[in-house]
Coordinates of N, CA and C and ligand atoms in Angstrom, one line a residue:
M228 N 99.1 -103.3 -152.6 CA 99.3 -102.1 -151.8 C 100.2 -102.4 -150.6
D229 N 101.3 -101.7 -150.5 CA 102.2 -102.0 -149.4 C 101.7 -101.4 -148.1
A230 N 102.4 -101.7 -147.0 CA 101.9 -101.4 -145.7 C 101.8 -99.9 -145.5
E231 N 102.7 -99.1 -146.0 CA 102.6 -97.6 -145.9 C 101.4 -97.1 -146.6
V232 N 101.3 -97.5 -147.8 CA 100.1 -97.1 -148.6 C 98.8 -97.5 -148.0
R233 N 98.8 -98.7 -147.5 CA 97.6 -99.2 -146.8 C 97.3 -98.3 -145.6
R234 N 98.3 -97.9 -144.8 CA 98.1 -97.1 -143.7 C 97.5 -95.7 -144.1
L235 N 98.1 -95.1 -145.1 CA 97.6 -93.8 -145.6 C 96.2 -93.9 -146.2
F236 N 96.0 -95.0 -146.9 CA 94.7 -95.3 -147.5 C 93.6 -95.3 -146.4
E237 N 93.9 -96.0 -145.4 CA 92.9 -96.2 -144.3 C 92.7 -94.8 -143.6
A238 N 93.8 -94.1 -143.4 CA 93.6 -92.8 -142.8 C 92.8 -91.8 -143.7
A239 N 93.1 -91.9 -144.9 CA 92.3 -91.0 -145.9 C 90.9 -91.4 -145.9
R240 N 90.6 -92.7 -145.9 CA 89.2 -93.2 -145.9 C 88.5 -92.7 -144.6
A241 N 89.2 -92.8 -143.5 CA 88.6 -92.4 -142.3 C 88.2 -90.9 -142.3
V242 N 89.2 -90.1 -142.7 CA 88.9 -88.6 -142.7 C 87.9 -88.2 -143.8
Q243 N 87.9 -89.0 -144.9 CA 86.9 -88.8 -145.9 C 85.5 -88.8 -145.4
A244 N 85.2 -89.6 -144.4 CA 83.9 -89.6 -143.7 C 83.5 -88.3 -143.1
N245 N 84.5 -87.5 -142.8 CA 84.2 -86.2 -142.2 C 84.2 -85.0 -143.3
A246 N 84.3 -85.4 -144.5 CA 84.2 -84.3 -145.5 C 82.9 -83.5 -145.4
H247 N 83.0 -82.2 -145.6 CA 81.8 -81.4 -145.6 C 81.6 -81.0 -147.1
A248 N 80.7 -81.9 -147.7 CA 80.5 -81.7 -149.2 C 79.0 -81.8 -149.5
P249 N 78.2 -80.9 -148.9 CA 76.8 -81.0 -149.1 C 76.3 -80.5 -150.5
Y250 N 77.2 -79.8 -151.2 CA 76.9 -79.2 -152.5 C 77.2 -80.2 -153.7
S251 N 78.4 -80.7 -153.6 CA 78.9 -81.6 -154.7 C 78.6 -83.1 -154.3
N252 N 78.5 -83.3 -153.1 CA 78.4 -84.7 -152.6 C 79.6 -85.5 -153.1
Y253 N 80.7 -84.8 -153.3 CA 82.0 -85.5 -153.7 C 82.9 -85.5 -152.5
H254 N 83.0 -86.6 -151.8 CA 83.7 -86.6 -150.6 C 85.1 -87.1 -150.9
V255 N 86.1 -86.4 -150.4 CA 87.5 -86.7 -150.7 C 88.3 -86.7 -149.3
G256 N 89.2 -87.7 -149.2 CA 90.1 -87.7 -148.1 C 91.5 -87.7 -148.5
C257 N 92.3 -87.1 -147.7 CA 93.8 -87.0 -148.1 C 94.6 -87.3 -146.8
A258 N 95.6 -88.1 -147.0 CA 96.5 -88.4 -145.9 C 97.9 -88.3 -146.5
L259 N 98.8 -87.8 -145.6 CA 100.2 -87.6 -146.1 C 101.2 -87.9 -145.0
V260 N 102.4 -88.3 -145.3 CA 103.5 -88.5 -144.4 C 104.6 -87.5 -144.7
T261 N 105.1 -86.9 -143.7 CA 106.2 -86.0 -143.9 C 107.6 -86.7 -143.7
D262 N 108.6 -85.9 -143.9 CA 110.0 -86.5 -143.8 C 110.3 -86.9 -142.4
S263 N 109.5 -86.4 -141.4 CA 109.7 -86.8 -140.0 C 109.0 -88.1 -139.7
G264 N 108.1 -88.6 -140.7 CA 107.4 -89.8 -140.5 C 106.0 -89.6 -139.9
T265 N 105.7 -88.3 -139.6 CA 104.4 -88.0 -139.0 C 103.3 -88.0 -140.1
M266 N 102.1 -88.4 -139.8 CA 101.0 -88.5 -140.7 C 100.0 -87.4 -140.4
Y267 N 99.5 -86.8 -141.4 CA 98.4 -85.7 -141.3 C 97.3 -86.1 -142.3
A268 N 96.1 -85.7 -142.0 CA 95.0 -86.0 -142.9 C 94.0 -84.8 -142.9
G269 N 93.3 -84.8 -144.0 CA 92.3 -83.7 -144.2 C 91.2 -84.2 -145.2
A270 N 90.1 -83.6 -145.1 CA 89.0 -83.8 -146.0 C 88.6 -82.5 -146.7
N271 N 87.8 -82.7 -147.8 CA 87.4 -81.4 -148.5 C 86.3 -80.8 -147.6
I272 N 86.3 -79.5 -147.6 CA 85.4 -78.7 -146.9 C 84.8 -77.6 -147.8
E273 N 83.5 -77.9 -148.2 CA 82.9 -77.0 -149.1 C 82.2 -75.8 -148.4
N274 N 81.8 -74.8 -149.1 CA 81.2 -73.6 -148.5 C 80.1 -73.2 -149.4
A275 N 79.0 -72.6 -148.8 CA 77.9 -72.1 -149.6 C 78.3 -71.1 -150.6
A276 N 79.4 -70.3 -150.3 CA 80.0 -69.4 -151.2 C 81.1 -70.3 -151.9
Y277 N 80.7 -71.0 -153.0 CA 81.5 -72.1 -153.6 C 83.0 -71.9 -153.6
P278 N 83.5 -70.7 -154.1 CA 84.9 -70.6 -154.3 C 85.7 -70.7 -153.0
Q279 N 85.0 -70.5 -151.9 CA 85.7 -70.6 -150.6 C 85.9 -72.0 -150.1
G280 N 85.5 -73.0 -150.8 CA 85.7 -74.4 -150.4 C 87.1 -74.8 -150.5
L281 N 87.5 -75.8 -149.7 CA 88.8 -76.3 -149.7 C 88.9 -77.8 -150.1
C282 N 89.8 -78.1 -151.0 CA 90.1 -79.5 -151.3 C 90.7 -80.3 -150.1
A283 N 90.6 -81.6 -150.2 CA 91.2 -82.4 -149.1 C 92.7 -82.2 -149.0
E284 N 93.3 -82.1 -150.1 CA 94.8 -81.9 -150.1 C 95.1 -80.6 -149.4
A285 N 94.3 -79.5 -149.6 CA 94.6 -78.2 -149.0 C 94.5 -78.3 -147.5
T286 N 93.4 -79.0 -147.0 CA 93.3 -79.1 -145.6 C 94.4 -80.0 -145.0
A287 N 94.7 -81.1 -145.6 CA 95.8 -81.9 -145.0 C 97.1 -81.1 -145.0
L288 N 97.4 -80.4 -146.1 CA 98.6 -79.6 -146.1 C 98.6 -78.5 -145.1
A289 N 97.4 -77.9 -144.9 CA 97.3 -76.8 -143.9 C 97.6 -77.4 -142.5
V290 N 97.0 -78.5 -142.2 CA 97.3 -79.1 -140.9 C 98.8 -79.4 -140.7
M291 N 99.4 -80.0 -141.7 CA 100.8 -80.3 -141.7 C 101.6 -79.0 -141.5
A292 N 101.4 -78.0 -142.3 CA 102.2 -76.8 -142.2 C 101.9 -76.1 -140.8
S293 N 100.7 -76.2 -140.3 CA 100.4 -75.5 -139.1 C 101.1 -76.2 -137.9
A294 N 101.5 -77.5 -138.1 CA 102.2 -78.2 -137.1 C 103.7 -78.0 -137.2
G295 N 104.1 -77.2 -138.2 CA 105.5 -76.8 -138.4 C 106.3 -77.6 -139.3
E296 N 105.6 -78.5 -140.0 CA 106.3 -79.4 -141.0 C 106.3 -78.8 -142.4
R297 N 107.3 -79.2 -143.2 CA 107.4 -78.5 -144.5 C 107.7 -79.5 -145.6
V298 N 107.9 -80.8 -145.4 CA 108.3 -81.7 -146.4 C 107.4 -82.9 -146.5
V299 N 106.7 -83.0 -147.6 CA 105.8 -84.1 -147.9 C 106.6 -85.3 -148.5
S300 N 106.6 -86.4 -147.9 CA 107.3 -87.6 -148.5 C 106.3 -88.4 -149.4
V301 N 105.1 -88.6 -148.8 CA 104.1 -89.4 -149.6 C 102.8 -88.7 -149.3
I302 N 101.9 -88.6 -150.3 CA 100.6 -88.1 -150.1 C 99.6 -88.9 -150.9
L303 N 98.5 -89.2 -150.4 CA 97.5 -90.1 -151.0 C 96.1 -89.4 -150.9
T304 N 95.3 -89.5 -151.9 CA 94.0 -89.0 -151.9 C 93.0 -90.2 -152.2
V305 N 91.8 -90.1 -151.7 CA 90.8 -91.1 -152.0 C 89.5 -90.4 -152.2
C306 N 88.8 -90.9 -153.3 CA 87.4 -90.4 -153.5 C 86.6 -91.6 -153.9
D307 N 85.3 -91.3 -154.1 CA 84.4 -92.4 -154.4 C 84.1 -92.5 -155.9
S308 N 84.8 -91.8 -156.7 CA 84.6 -91.9 -158.1 C 84.8 -93.3 -158.7
E309 N 84.1 -93.6 -159.8 CA 84.3 -94.9 -160.4 C 85.5 -94.9 -161.3
F310 N 86.1 -93.7 -161.6 CA 87.2 -93.6 -162.5 C 88.4 -92.9 -161.8
L311 N 89.5 -93.1 -162.4 CA 90.7 -92.4 -161.8 C 90.4 -90.9 -161.7
A312 N 90.7 -90.4 -160.5 CA 90.6 -89.0 -160.2 C 91.9 -88.6 -159.5
T313 N 92.5 -87.6 -160.0 CA 93.8 -87.1 -159.5 C 93.5 -85.7 -158.9
S314 N 94.5 -85.2 -158.2 CA 94.4 -83.9 -157.6 C 94.2 -82.8 -158.7
C315 N 93.4 -81.8 -158.3 CA 93.1 -80.7 -159.2 C 94.4 -79.9 -159.5
G316 N 94.3 -79.0 -160.4 CA 95.5 -78.2 -160.7 C 96.0 -77.4 -159.6
G317 N 95.0 -76.8 -158.9 CA 95.4 -76.0 -157.7 C 96.1 -76.8 -156.6
C318 N 95.6 -78.0 -156.4 CA 96.2 -78.8 -155.4 C 97.6 -79.3 -155.8
R319 N 97.8 -79.6 -157.1 CA 99.1 -80.0 -157.6 C 100.1 -78.9 -157.2
Q320 N 99.7 -77.7 -157.4 CA 100.6 -76.6 -157.0 C 100.8 -76.5 -155.5
K321 N 99.8 -76.7 -154.8 CA 99.9 -76.7 -153.3 C 100.8 -77.8 -152.8
I322 N 100.7 -79.0 -153.4 CA 101.6 -80.1 -153.0 C 103.0 -79.7 -153.4
R323 N 103.1 -79.2 -154.5 CA 104.5 -78.8 -155.1 C 105.2 -77.9 -154.1
E324 N 104.5 -77.1 -153.4 CA 105.2 -76.2 -152.4 C 106.0 -77.0 -151.4
F325 N 105.5 -78.2 -151.0 CA 106.1 -78.9 -149.9 C 106.7 -80.3 -150.4
A326 N 106.8 -80.4 -151.7 CA 107.3 -81.6 -152.3 C 108.8 -81.6 -152.6
T327 N 109.4 -82.7 -152.8 CA 110.8 -82.9 -153.2 C 110.7 -83.7 -154.5
P328 N 111.8 -83.8 -155.2 CA 111.8 -84.7 -156.4 C 111.4 -86.2 -156.0
D329 N 111.6 -86.5 -154.8 CA 111.3 -87.9 -154.3 C 109.8 -88.1 -153.8
T330 N 109.1 -87.0 -153.7 CA 107.7 -87.1 -153.2 C 106.9 -88.0 -154.1
V331 N 106.1 -88.9 -153.4 CA 105.3 -89.8 -154.1 C 103.8 -89.4 -153.9
I332 N 103.0 -89.5 -155.0 CA 101.6 -89.1 -154.9 C 100.8 -90.2 -155.4
H333 N 99.9 -90.7 -154.5 CA 99.0 -91.8 -154.8 C 97.6 -91.3 -155.0
A334 N 96.9 -91.8 -156.0 CA 95.5 -91.5 -156.3 C 94.7 -92.8 -156.1
C335 N 93.7 -92.8 -155.2 CA 93.0 -94.0 -154.9 C 91.5 -93.8 -155.1
G336 N 90.8 -94.9 -155.3 CA 89.4 -95.0 -155.4 C 88.9 -95.8 -154.2
P337 N 87.7 -96.1 -154.1 CA 87.2 -96.8 -152.9 C 87.7 -98.2 -152.8
Q338 N 88.1 -98.8 -153.9 CA 88.7 -100.2 -153.8 C 90.2 -100.2 -153.6
G339 N 90.8 -99.1 -153.7 CA 92.3 -99.0 -153.5 C 93.0 -98.2 -154.5
L340 N 94.3 -98.5 -154.6 CA 95.2 -97.7 -155.4 C 94.9 -97.7 -156.9
W341 N 94.8 -96.5 -157.5 CA 94.6 -96.4 -158.9 C 95.9 -96.1 -159.7
A342 N 96.6 -95.1 -159.1 CA 97.8 -94.6 -159.8 C 98.8 -94.0 -158.9
T343 N 100.0 -94.0 -159.3 CA 101.1 -93.4 -158.5 C 101.9 -92.4 -159.4
Y344 N 102.2 -91.3 -158.8 CA 102.9 -90.3 -159.6 C 104.1 -89.7 -158.8
S345 N 105.0 -89.2 -159.6 CA 106.1 -88.3 -159.0 C 105.5 -86.9 -159.1
M346 N 106.1 -85.9 -158.4 CA 105.7 -84.6 -158.4 C 105.8 -84.0 -159.9
D347 N 107.0 -84.4 -160.5 CA 107.2 -83.9 -161.8 C 106.2 -84.5 -162.8
G348 N 105.8 -85.8 -162.5 CA 104.9 -86.4 -163.4 C 103.5 -85.8 -163.3
L349 N 103.2 -85.3 -162.1 CA 101.8 -84.7 -161.9 C 101.8 -83.2 -162.3
L350 N 102.9 -82.6 -162.2 CA 103.0 -81.1 -162.5 C 104.4 -80.8 -163.1
P351 N 104.5 -81.2 -164.4 CA 105.8 -81.1 -165.1 C 106.3 -79.6 -165.2
D352 N 107.6 -79.4 -165.2 CA 108.2 -78.1 -165.4 C 107.5 -77.1 -164.5
S353 N 107.3 -77.4 -163.3 CA 106.5 -76.6 -162.4 C 107.3 -75.4 -161.8
F354 N 106.6 -74.5 -161.3 CA 107.1 -73.3 -160.6 C 107.1 -73.7 -159.1
G355 N 108.3 -73.4 -158.4 CA 108.3 -73.7 -157.0 C 109.2 -72.7 -156.2
P356 N 109.3 -73.0 -155.0 CA 110.1 -72.1 -154.1 C 111.4 -71.7 -154.5
E357 N 112.1 -72.6 -155.2 CA 113.5 -72.3 -155.7 C 113.5 -71.3 -156.8
H358 N 112.4 -70.9 -157.3 CA 112.4 -69.9 -158.4 C 112.3 -68.5 -157.8
L359 N 112.1 -68.4 -156.5 CA 112.0 -67.1 -155.9 C 113.3 -66.7 -155.2
Ligands
ZN59 ZN1 92.2 -79.6 -155.4

């Protein structure tokens, strides 16, 4: 794990501790770096009305976009699953909104990096802003 991935991993682990996941008990942390080099992080936030819950990627992207940033360079998620867990389909599309062909997506477990993807690898032939 290189220094940047380590930094993102540690930030994602830290924010994961703040996940609000009383229903699934599935705590997820997400940290990302934008093209400006700024890091943002978010955790999943569940809701008693289940569909209103937010994935960690959604909260991290919301914080980033609310700060006025629009380009994700690297994004990393971490969960406590024993097996490889990647972003859900909805989050893949949410990431896609702010991704470039060079955006790197890391999926981590508690012990560290599981897998690394490109945007096209995670969501091939995707629909994006350039289609509108
Ligand atoms: Zn998701």
